[in-house]
mmCIF file of C-alpha atoms in Angstrom:
data_model
loop_
_atom_site.group_PDB
_atom_site.id
_atom_site.type_symbol
_atom_site.label_atom_id
_atom_site.label_comp_id
_atom_site.label_asym_id
_atom_site.label_seq_id
_atom_site.Cartn_x
_atom_site.Cartn_y
_atom_site.Cartn_z
ATOM 1 C CA MET R 1 21.626 13.699 103.194
ATOM 2 C CA GLU R 2 18.633 13.842 100.836
ATOM 3 C CA GLN R 3 18.984 17.619 100.670
ATOM 4 C CA GLN R 4 22.650 17.284 99.749
ATOM 5 C CA GLN R 5 21.731 14.859 96.994
ATOM 6 C CA ARG R 6 19.040 17.199 95.723
ATOM 7 C CA GLN R 7 21.499 20.068 95.654
ATOM 8 C CA LYS R 8 24.025 17.935 93.831
ATOM 9 C CA THR R 9 21.640 16.670 91.146
ATOM 10 C CA PRO R 10 21.147 19.948 89.184
ATOM 11 C CA GLN R 11 24.918 20.443 89.191
ATOM 12 C CA GLN R 12 25.443 16.911 87.881
ATOM 13 C CA GLN R 13 22.750 17.518 85.280
ATOM 14 C CA GLY R 14 24.474 20.737 84.251
ATOM 15 C CA GLU R 15 27.787 18.895 83.883
ATOM 16 C CA ALA R 16 26.141 16.114 81.902
ATOM 17 C CA GLU R 17 24.417 18.657 79.642
ATOM 18 C CA GLU R 18 27.674 20.504 79.082
ATOM 19 C CA MET R 19 29.380 17.249 78.136
ATOM 20 C CA GLN R 20 26.540 16.378 75.793
ATOM 21 C CA HIS R 21 26.126 19.698 74.005
ATOM 22 C CA GLY R 22 29.393 21.612 74.025
ATOM 23 C CA PRO R 23 32.639 20.363 72.483
ATOM 24 C CA LEU R 24 35.445 19.682 74.966
ATOM 25 C CA PRO R 25 38.488 21.976 74.626
ATOM 26 C CA VAL R 26 41.653 20.046 73.708
ATOM 27 C CA GLU R 27 43.253 21.255 76.989
ATOM 28 C CA GLN R 28 41.118 18.637 78.791
ATOM 29 C CA LEU R 29 43.573 16.005 77.506
ATOM 30 C CA GLN R 30 46.107 17.346 80.030
ATOM 31 C CA ALA R 31 44.014 15.772 82.822
ATOM 32 C CA SER R 32 44.584 12.407 81.089
ATOM 33 C CA GLY R 33 48.362 12.793 81.245
ATOM 34 C CA ILE R 34 49.062 14.467 77.881
ATOM 35 C CA ALA R 35 51.836 17.090 78.115
ATOM 36 C CA ALA R 36 50.909 20.765 77.651
ATOM 37 C CA ALA R 37 53.538 21.057 74.878
ATOM 38 C CA ASP R 38 51.816 18.280 72.908
ATOM 39 C CA VAL R 39 48.413 19.927 73.399
ATOM 40 C CA LYS R 40 49.881 23.146 71.975
ATOM 41 C CA LYS R 41 51.177 21.222 68.920
ATOM 42 C CA LEU R 42 47.662 19.834 68.358
ATOM 43 C CA LYS R 43 46.188 23.348 68.562
ATOM 44 C CA ASP R 44 48.782 24.687 66.112
ATOM 45 C CA ALA R 45 47.700 21.965 63.679
ATOM 46 C CA GLY R 46 44.103 23.212 63.910
ATOM 47 C CA ILE R 47 42.873 20.530 66.349
ATOM 48 C CA CYS R 48 41.159 22.550 69.066
ATOM 49 C CA THR R 49 38.719 20.072 70.619
ATOM 50 C CA VAL R 50 38.891 16.548 72.035
ATOM 51 C CA GLU R 51 36.208 15.580 69.474
ATOM 52 C CA SER R 52 38.509 16.730 66.676
ATOM 53 C CA VAL R 53 41.286 14.469 68.007
ATOM 54 C CA ALA R 54 38.870 11.521 68.172
ATOM 55 C CA TYR R 55 37.556 12.130 64.616
ATOM 56 C CA THR R 56 40.991 12.621 63.000
ATOM 57 C CA PRO R 57 42.584 9.532 61.373
ATOM 58 C CA ARG R 58 45.756 8.264 63.066
ATOM 59 C CA LYS R 59 47.933 8.876 59.996
ATOM 60 C CA ASP R 60 46.946 12.581 60.008
ATOM 61 C CA LEU R 61 47.946 12.900 63.669
ATOM 62 C CA LEU R 62 51.311 11.254 62.868
ATOM 63 C CA GLN R 63 52.016 14.050 60.364
ATOM 64 C CA ILE R 64 52.003 16.688 63.131
ATOM 65 C CA LYS R 65 55.610 17.716 63.732
ATOM 66 C CA GLY R 66 57.082 16.803 67.099
ATOM 67 C CA ILE R 67 54.534 14.138 68.106
ATOM 68 C CA SER R 68 55.921 10.594 68.105
ATOM 69 C CA GLU R 69 53.990 7.422 67.301
ATOM 70 C CA ALA R 70 53.797 6.410 70.975
ATOM 71 C CA LYS R 71 52.427 9.846 71.895
ATOM 72 C CA VAL R 72 49.818 9.671 69.108
ATOM 73 C CA ASP R 73 48.553 6.341 70.475
ATOM 74 C CA LYS R 74 48.379 7.818 73.978
ATOM 75 C CA ILE R 75 46.497 10.903 72.706
ATOM 76 C CA ILE R 76 43.985 8.758 70.755
ATOM 77 C CA GLU R 77 43.407 6.566 73.817
ATOM 78 C CA ALA R 78 42.814 9.603 76.051
ATOM 79 C CA ALA R 79 40.421 11.180 73.521
ATOM 80 C CA SER R 80 38.413 7.984 73.008
ATOM 81 C CA LYS R 81 37.762 7.822 76.761
ATOM 82 C CA LEU R 82 36.301 11.348 76.758
ATOM 83 C CA VAL R 83 34.274 11.153 73.526
ATOM 84 C CA PRO R 84 31.604 8.438 73.173
ATOM 85 C CA MET R 85 32.163 6.816 69.766
ATOM 86 C CA GLY R 86 30.474 3.434 70.167
ATOM 87 C CA PHE R 87 26.963 2.220 69.436
ATOM 88 C CA THR R 88 23.873 3.910 70.858
ATOM 89 C CA SER R 89 20.196 2.989 70.665
ATOM 90 C CA ALA R 90 17.933 4.502 67.986
ATOM 91 C CA SER R 91 15.661 5.888 70.728
ATOM 92 C CA GLU R 92 18.586 7.847 72.240
ATOM 93 C CA LEU R 93 19.502 9.171 68.805
ATOM 94 C CA HIS R 94 15.847 10.089 68.200
ATOM 95 C CA ALA R 95 15.839 12.136 71.428
ATOM 96 C CA GLN R 96 19.058 13.893 70.342
ATOM 97 C CA ARG R 97 17.600 14.664 66.899
ATOM 98 C CA ASP R 98 14.498 16.182 68.493
ATOM 99 C CA ALA R 99 16.764 18.739 70.162
ATOM 100 C CA ILE R 100 18.351 19.827 66.854
ATOM 101 C CA ILE R 101 17.813 23.518 66.087
ATOM 102 C CA GLN R 102 16.434 24.637 62.709
ATOM 103 C CA ILE R 103 17.305 28.136 61.466
ATOM 104 C CA THR R 104 14.551 30.009 59.639
ATOM 105 C CA THR R 105 15.175 31.112 56.045
ATOM 106 C CA GLY R 106 12.878 34.142 56.349
ATOM 107 C CA SER R 107 10.192 32.526 54.165
ATOM 108 C CA ARG R 108 7.438 30.479 55.846
ATOM 109 C CA GLU R 109 6.774 28.454 52.704
ATOM 110 C CA LEU R 110 10.462 27.581 52.324
ATOM 111 C CA ASP R 111 10.702 26.659 56.031
ATOM 112 C CA LYS R 112 7.685 24.367 55.556
ATOM 113 C CA ILE R 113 9.370 22.153 52.929
ATOM 114 C CA LEU R 114 12.558 22.133 55.059
ATOM 115 C CA GLU R 115 10.489 21.119 58.127
ATOM 116 C CA GLY R 116 11.465 24.196 60.110
ATOM 117 C CA GLY R 117 14.449 25.659 58.285
ATOM 118 C CA ILE R 118 18.149 24.965 57.721
ATOM 119 C CA GLU R 119 19.274 22.085 59.951
ATOM 120 C CA THR R 120 22.220 22.591 62.297
ATOM 121 C CA GLY R 121 24.935 19.936 62.512
ATOM 122 C CA SER R 122 24.804 19.077 58.801
ATOM 123 C CA ILE R 123 25.756 20.437 55.363
ATOM 124 C CA THR R 124 23.098 22.085 53.194
ATOM 125 C CA GLU R 125 24.000 22.798 49.573
ATOM 126 C CA LEU R 126 22.279 25.486 47.490
ATOM 127 C CA TYR R 127 22.884 25.320 43.754
ATOM 128 C CA GLY R 128 21.491 27.224 40.813
ATOM 129 C CA GLU R 129 22.335 29.628 38.018
ATOM 130 C CA PHE R 130 23.464 33.193 38.672
ATOM 131 C CA ARG R 131 20.679 35.436 40.038
ATOM 132 C CA SER R 132 18.737 32.497 41.448
ATOM 133 C CA GLY R 133 18.922 33.803 45.034
ATOM 134 C CA LYS R 134 21.799 31.768 46.558
ATOM 135 C CA THR R 135 23.777 34.698 47.956
ATOM 136 C CA GLN R 136 20.608 36.538 49.093
ATOM 137 C CA LEU R 137 19.504 33.472 51.060
ATOM 138 C CA CYS R 138 22.986 33.312 52.642
ATOM 139 C CA HIS R 139 22.769 36.988 53.667
ATOM 140 C CA THR R 140 19.351 36.380 55.243
ATOM 141 C CA LEU R 141 20.688 33.377 57.211
ATOM 142 C CA CYS R 142 23.511 35.564 58.611
ATOM 143 C CA VAL R 143 20.808 37.612 60.334
ATOM 144 C CA THR R 144 18.178 34.972 61.198
ATOM 145 C CA CYS R 145 20.776 32.757 62.939
ATOM 146 C CA GLN R 146 21.157 35.547 65.536
ATOM 147 C CA LEU R 147 17.447 35.536 66.434
ATOM 148 C CA PRO R 148 16.203 33.898 69.677
ATOM 149 C CA LEU R 149 15.282 30.196 69.461
ATOM 150 C CA ASP R 150 11.542 30.917 69.804
ATOM 151 C CA GLN R 151 11.687 33.095 66.663
ATOM 152 C CA GLY R 152 13.354 30.372 64.585
ATOM 153 C CA GLY R 153 16.903 31.590 65.165
ATOM 154 C CA GLY R 154 20.012 29.887 66.488
ATOM 155 C CA GLU R 155 21.161 32.409 69.130
ATOM 156 C CA GLY R 156 24.665 32.337 67.701
ATOM 157 C CA LYS R 157 27.076 34.183 65.445
ATOM 158 C CA ALA R 158 27.546 33.683 61.717
ATOM 159 C CA MET R 159 30.731 32.903 59.802
ATOM 160 C CA TYR R 160 30.999 33.789 56.116
ATOM 161 C CA ILE R 161 33.736 32.588 53.740
ATOM 162 C CA ASP R 162 33.387 34.534 50.504
ATOM 163 C CA ALA R 163 35.076 33.156 47.376
ATOM 164 C CA GLU R 164 33.227 35.317 44.849
ATOM 165 C CA GLY R 165 33.464 38.766 46.460
ATOM 166 C CA THR R 166 29.659 39.160 46.658
ATOM 167 C CA PHE R 167 29.247 39.763 50.416
ATOM 168 C CA ARG R 168 27.592 43.125 51.153
ATOM 169 C CA PRO R 169 27.251 44.276 54.798
ATOM 170 C CA GLN R 170 24.595 46.882 53.865
ATOM 171 C CA ARG R 171 22.268 44.007 52.915
ATOM 172 C CA LEU R 172 22.606 42.670 56.477
ATOM 173 C CA LEU R 173 21.549 46.083 57.850
ATOM 174 C CA GLN R 174 18.420 46.081 55.657
ATOM 175 C CA ILE R 175 17.526 42.522 56.749
ATOM 176 C CA ALA R 176 18.248 43.329 60.440
ATOM 177 C CA ASP R 177 15.669 46.172 60.312
ATOM 178 C CA ARG R 178 13.002 43.715 59.198
ATOM 179 C CA PHE R 179 13.627 41.460 62.223
ATOM 180 C CA GLY R 180 13.944 44.368 64.666
ATOM 181 C CA LEU R 181 17.609 43.685 65.443
ATOM 182 C CA ASN R 182 20.299 46.276 66.108
ATOM 183 C CA GLY R 183 22.261 46.689 62.850
ATOM 184 C CA ALA R 184 25.636 47.374 64.513
ATOM 185 C CA ASP R 185 25.311 44.255 66.710
ATOM 186 C CA VAL R 186 24.316 42.111 63.720
ATOM 187 C CA LEU R 187 27.439 43.174 61.775
ATOM 188 C CA GLU R 188 29.617 42.617 64.858
ATOM 189 C CA ASN R 189 28.315 39.032 65.105
ATOM 190 C CA VAL R 190 29.316 38.074 61.555
ATOM 191 C CA ALA R 191 32.902 36.865 61.080
ATOM 192 C CA TYR R 192 33.896 37.428 57.435
ATOM 193 C CA ALA R 193 36.861 36.148 55.413
ATOM 194 C CA ARG R 194 37.613 36.404 51.708
ATOM 195 C CA ALA R 195 39.119 33.228 50.188
ATOM 196 C CA TYR R 196 41.670 33.828 47.409
ATOM 197 C CA ASN R 197 42.545 30.273 46.373
ATOM 198 C CA THR R 198 41.569 26.697 47.218
ATOM 199 C CA ASP R 199 44.444 26.171 49.681
ATOM 200 C CA HIS R 200 43.587 29.425 51.465
ATOM 201 C CA GLN R 201 39.920 28.361 51.574
ATOM 202 C CA SER R 202 40.942 25.128 53.351
ATOM 203 C CA ARG R 203 43.304 26.973 55.733
ATOM 204 C CA LEU R 204 40.458 29.288 56.781
ATOM 205 C CA LEU R 205 38.663 26.253 58.245
ATOM 206 C CA LEU R 206 41.529 25.777 60.741
ATOM 207 C CA GLU R 207 41.074 29.377 61.874
ATOM 208 C CA ALA R 208 37.303 28.816 61.991
ATOM 209 C CA ALA R 209 37.730 25.853 64.363
ATOM 210 C CA SER R 210 39.797 27.898 66.847
ATOM 211 C CA MET R 211 37.175 30.714 66.746
ATOM 212 C CA MET R 212 34.313 28.259 67.324
ATOM 213 C CA VAL R 213 35.985 27.009 70.511
ATOM 214 C CA GLU R 214 35.980 30.568 71.900
ATOM 215 C CA THR R 215 32.411 31.595 71.032
ATOM 216 C CA ARG R 216 29.136 30.067 69.805
ATOM 217 C CA PHE R 217 28.499 30.128 66.066
ATOM 218 C CA ALA R 218 25.124 29.012 64.698
ATOM 219 C CA VAL R 219 25.840 29.031 60.970
ATOM 220 C CA MET R 220 28.848 28.850 58.652
ATOM 221 C CA ILE R 221 28.441 29.893 55.023
ATOM 222 C CA VAL R 222 30.816 29.203 52.134
ATOM 223 C CA ASP R 223 29.793 31.186 49.039
ATOM 224 C CA SER R 224 30.736 29.619 46.727
ATOM 225 C CA ALA R 225 32.489 26.416 47.768
ATOM 226 C CA THR R 226 33.384 25.493 44.172
ATOM 227 C CA ALA R 227 34.137 28.813 42.424
ATOM 228 C CA LEU R 228 37.892 28.687 43.130
ATOM 229 C CA TYR R 229 38.141 25.005 42.137
ATOM 230 C CA ARG R 230 36.977 25.899 38.635
ATOM 231 C CA THR R 231 39.907 28.270 38.147
ATOM 232 C CA ASP R 232 42.682 26.669 40.265
ATOM 233 C CA PHE R 233 42.345 23.314 38.478
ATOM 234 C CA SER R 234 41.853 23.153 34.738
ATOM 235 C CA GLY R 235 41.265 20.383 32.237
ATOM 236 C CA ARG R 236 40.793 16.661 32.673
ATOM 237 C CA GLY R 237 44.437 16.148 33.655
ATOM 238 C CA GLU R 238 43.822 17.926 36.986
ATOM 239 C CA LEU R 239 40.320 16.540 37.561
ATOM 240 C CA SER R 240 41.446 13.826 39.977
ATOM 241 C CA ALA R 241 43.536 16.298 42.042
ATOM 242 C CA ARG R 242 40.623 18.771 42.079
ATOM 243 C CA GLN R 243 38.095 16.210 43.296
ATOM 244 C CA MET R 244 40.502 14.946 45.981
ATOM 245 C CA HIS R 245 41.110 18.498 47.249
ATOM 246 C CA LEU R 246 37.367 19.241 47.189
ATOM 247 C CA ALA R 247 36.596 16.003 49.066
ATOM 248 C CA LYS R 248 39.071 16.940 51.832
ATOM 249 C CA PHE R 249 37.576 20.439 52.082
ATOM 250 C CA LEU R 250 34.028 19.048 52.371
ATOM 251 C CA ARG R 251 35.207 16.488 54.943
ATOM 252 C CA SER R 252 36.669 19.317 57.049
ATOM 253 C CA LEU R 253 33.329 21.137 56.843
ATOM 254 C CA GLN R 254 31.490 18.008 58.007
ATOM 255 C CA LYS R 255 33.929 17.721 60.937
ATOM 256 C CA LEU R 256 33.075 21.294 62.002
ATOM 257 C CA ALA R 257 29.360 20.431 61.805
ATOM 258 C CA ASP R 258 29.899 17.287 63.933
ATOM 259 C CA GLU R 259 32.134 18.996 66.502
ATOM 260 C CA PHE R 260 30.341 22.294 67.025
ATOM 261 C CA GLY R 261 26.811 21.575 65.799
ATOM 262 C CA VAL R 262 26.833 24.544 63.408
ATOM 263 C CA ALA R 263 24.667 24.657 60.306
ATOM 264 C CA ILE R 264 26.989 24.529 57.291
ATOM 265 C CA VAL R 265 25.526 26.189 54.182
ATOM 266 C CA ILE R 266 27.500 26.020 50.942
ATOM 267 C CA THR R 267 26.548 27.409 47.557
ATOM 268 C CA ASN R 268 27.481 25.658 44.346
ATOM 269 C CA GLN R 269 27.749 26.802 40.749
ATOM 270 C CA VAL R 270 26.236 24.971 37.788
ATOM 271 C CA VAL R 271 27.414 23.823 34.379
ATOM 272 C CA SER R 272 25.364 23.450 31.185
ATOM 273 C CA GLN R 273 25.151 19.908 29.859
ATOM 274 C CA VAL R 274 25.425 20.192 26.112
ATOM 275 C CA ASP R 275 24.656 16.807 24.552
ATOM 276 C CA GLY R 276 22.121 15.295 22.128
ATOM 277 C CA SER R 277 19.127 15.998 24.389
ATOM 278 C CA ALA R 278 19.986 19.717 24.552
ATOM 279 C CA VAL R 279 18.813 20.097 20.928
ATOM 280 C CA PHE R 280 15.230 19.270 21.938
ATOM 281 C CA ALA R 281 14.935 20.302 25.572
ATOM 282 C CA GLY R 282 17.391 23.222 25.723
ATOM 283 C CA PRO R 283 20.642 23.059 27.726
ATOM 284 C CA GLN R 284 20.252 21.087 30.956
ATOM 285 C CA ILE R 285 22.086 22.450 33.980
ATOM 286 C CA LYS R 286 23.748 20.353 36.659
ATOM 287 C CA PRO R 287 25.737 21.271 39.784
ATOM 288 C CA ILE R 288 29.505 21.018 39.532
ATOM 289 C CA GLY R 289 31.637 18.906 41.887
ATOM 290 C CA GLY R 290 30.219 15.612 40.605
ATOM 291 C CA ASN R 291 29.491 12.671 42.883
ATOM 292 C CA ILE R 292 31.912 13.851 45.573
ATOM 293 C CA MET R 293 29.809 16.976 46.128
ATOM 294 C CA ALA R 294 26.540 15.016 45.906
ATOM 295 C CA HIS R 295 27.613 12.477 48.549
ATOM 296 C CA ALA R 296 29.197 14.994 50.942
ATOM 297 C CA THR R 297 26.123 17.189 51.388
ATOM 298 C CA THR R 298 23.266 16.135 53.653
ATOM 299 C CA THR R 299 20.536 18.256 52.052
ATOM 300 C CA ARG R 300 20.626 19.440 48.434
ATOM 301 C CA LEU R 301 18.460 22.370 47.340
ATOM 302 C CA ALA R 302 18.123 23.573 43.737
ATOM 303 C CA LEU R 303 17.203 27.236 43.202
ATOM 304 C CA ARG R 304 15.830 28.642 39.979
ATOM 305 C CA LYS R 305 14.332 31.900 38.768
ATOM 306 C CA GLY R 306 10.590 32.454 38.637
ATOM 307 C CA ARG R 307 8.614 35.488 37.456
ATOM 308 C CA GLY R 308 10.096 38.862 38.464
ATOM 309 C CA GLU R 309 11.549 38.674 41.971
ATOM 310 C CA GLU R 310 10.062 35.219 42.557
ATOM 311 C CA ARG R 311 12.384 32.236 43.040
ATOM 312 C CA ILE R 312 11.650 28.520 43.320
ATOM 313 C CA CYS R 313 13.503 26.147 45.655
ATOM 314 C CA LYS R 314 13.320 22.379 45.177
ATOM 315 C CA VAL R 315 14.513 19.702 47.604
ATOM 316 C CA ILE R 316 16.718 17.432 45.437
ATOM 317 C CA SER R 317 18.059 15.035 48.035
ATOM 318 C CA SER R 318 17.749 14.691 51.780
ATOM 319 C CA PRO R 319 17.696 11.782 54.247
ATOM 320 C CA CYS R 320 14.377 12.924 55.745
ATOM 321 C CA LEU R 321 12.717 15.597 53.575
ATOM 322 C CA ALA R 322 10.277 14.780 50.798
ATOM 323 C CA GLU R 323 10.962 16.096 47.291
ATOM 324 C CA ALA R 324 8.975 19.325 47.203
ATOM 325 C CA GLU R 325 9.050 22.845 45.804
ATOM 326 C CA ALA R 326 8.499 26.209 47.485
ATOM 327 C CA ARG R 327 8.172 29.725 46.096
ATOM 328 C CA PHE R 328 9.894 32.625 47.817
ATOM 329 C CA GLN R 329 10.714 36.204 46.981
ATOM 330 C CA ILE R 330 13.812 38.362 47.190
ATOM 331 C CA CYS R 331 13.079 41.859 48.420
ATOM 332 C CA ALA R 332 14.980 44.672 50.149
ATOM 333 C CA GLU R 333 14.541 42.864 53.500
ATOM 334 C CA GLY R 334 16.064 39.617 52.211
ATOM 335 C CA VAL R 335 14.209 36.363 51.556
ATOM 336 C CA SER R 336 10.461 36.422 52.296
ATOM 337 C CA ASP R 337 7.168 34.840 51.223
ATOM 338 C CA VAL R 338 5.745 35.651 47.796
ATOM 339 C CA LYS R 339 3.245 38.534 48.015
ATOM 340 C CA ASP R 340 0.384 37.571 45.709
#
């Protein structure tokens, strides 16, 4: 009897671990009495996991064609039984946070101020002027996220949404050589999409969710999250509509981070603040997107140019990182430490 129990325990542990770490496919709702046709309608609407059903507001589920109010209530009830959404103790949360993976940036000094690297399961925003190293850092993360865990990687694929047309696969090959990875495999493990307008950019997230159910992604990059908003919406008359659209996009990104535990990295453009103080101190730059962008991101990093190839990264806001600066360098092999 004892032997049977012993044999059973690892299996139970495995099941418990799977429930804890991996998202549950939406098909699991069928076991709770939800019809296969309704599950298909949820998937068509971009809801691919039970977590996604649990996190989606009721009024959004009611907008899905062919699902009645009674069915929505039944679906929500079934999802809430599978996904724990109540209170938990701080000690349990502390244990969960200890297991969070950090993805190395390629620079030891930069990793030091980030306490290990880019955090998975949250949104990290990089903002700065052109040529401050945002896109180069994104390219480096596409490679480092594929490294084994003991080398500071995430053992997963990378997803890249490009709104500016600045993605260059040959840069990934150069960076892969530095880390001793096979170039062809590295390129194969990066899913790339070009975004052409703000609506398309939001639609790509639905496709991203269905891909993340199939295979493990460690990082998702949006470069730049705000570029298309500057052109699709113009003037103060459209400001409210722009901010609302941007807020929904950022909320969808946060949902992906919560569901799949991926590290979301977005880059942001800046605007010059030309007011009275600019006469004395020169034009001040600030990230665009206003308060909506500031509140939606977990960690905010400001990048600026240094001497030559040197760049400086400053932690602007974070729930757990101290305000600090780090110097790094952009070279042929991506982001690395400054060579004095």
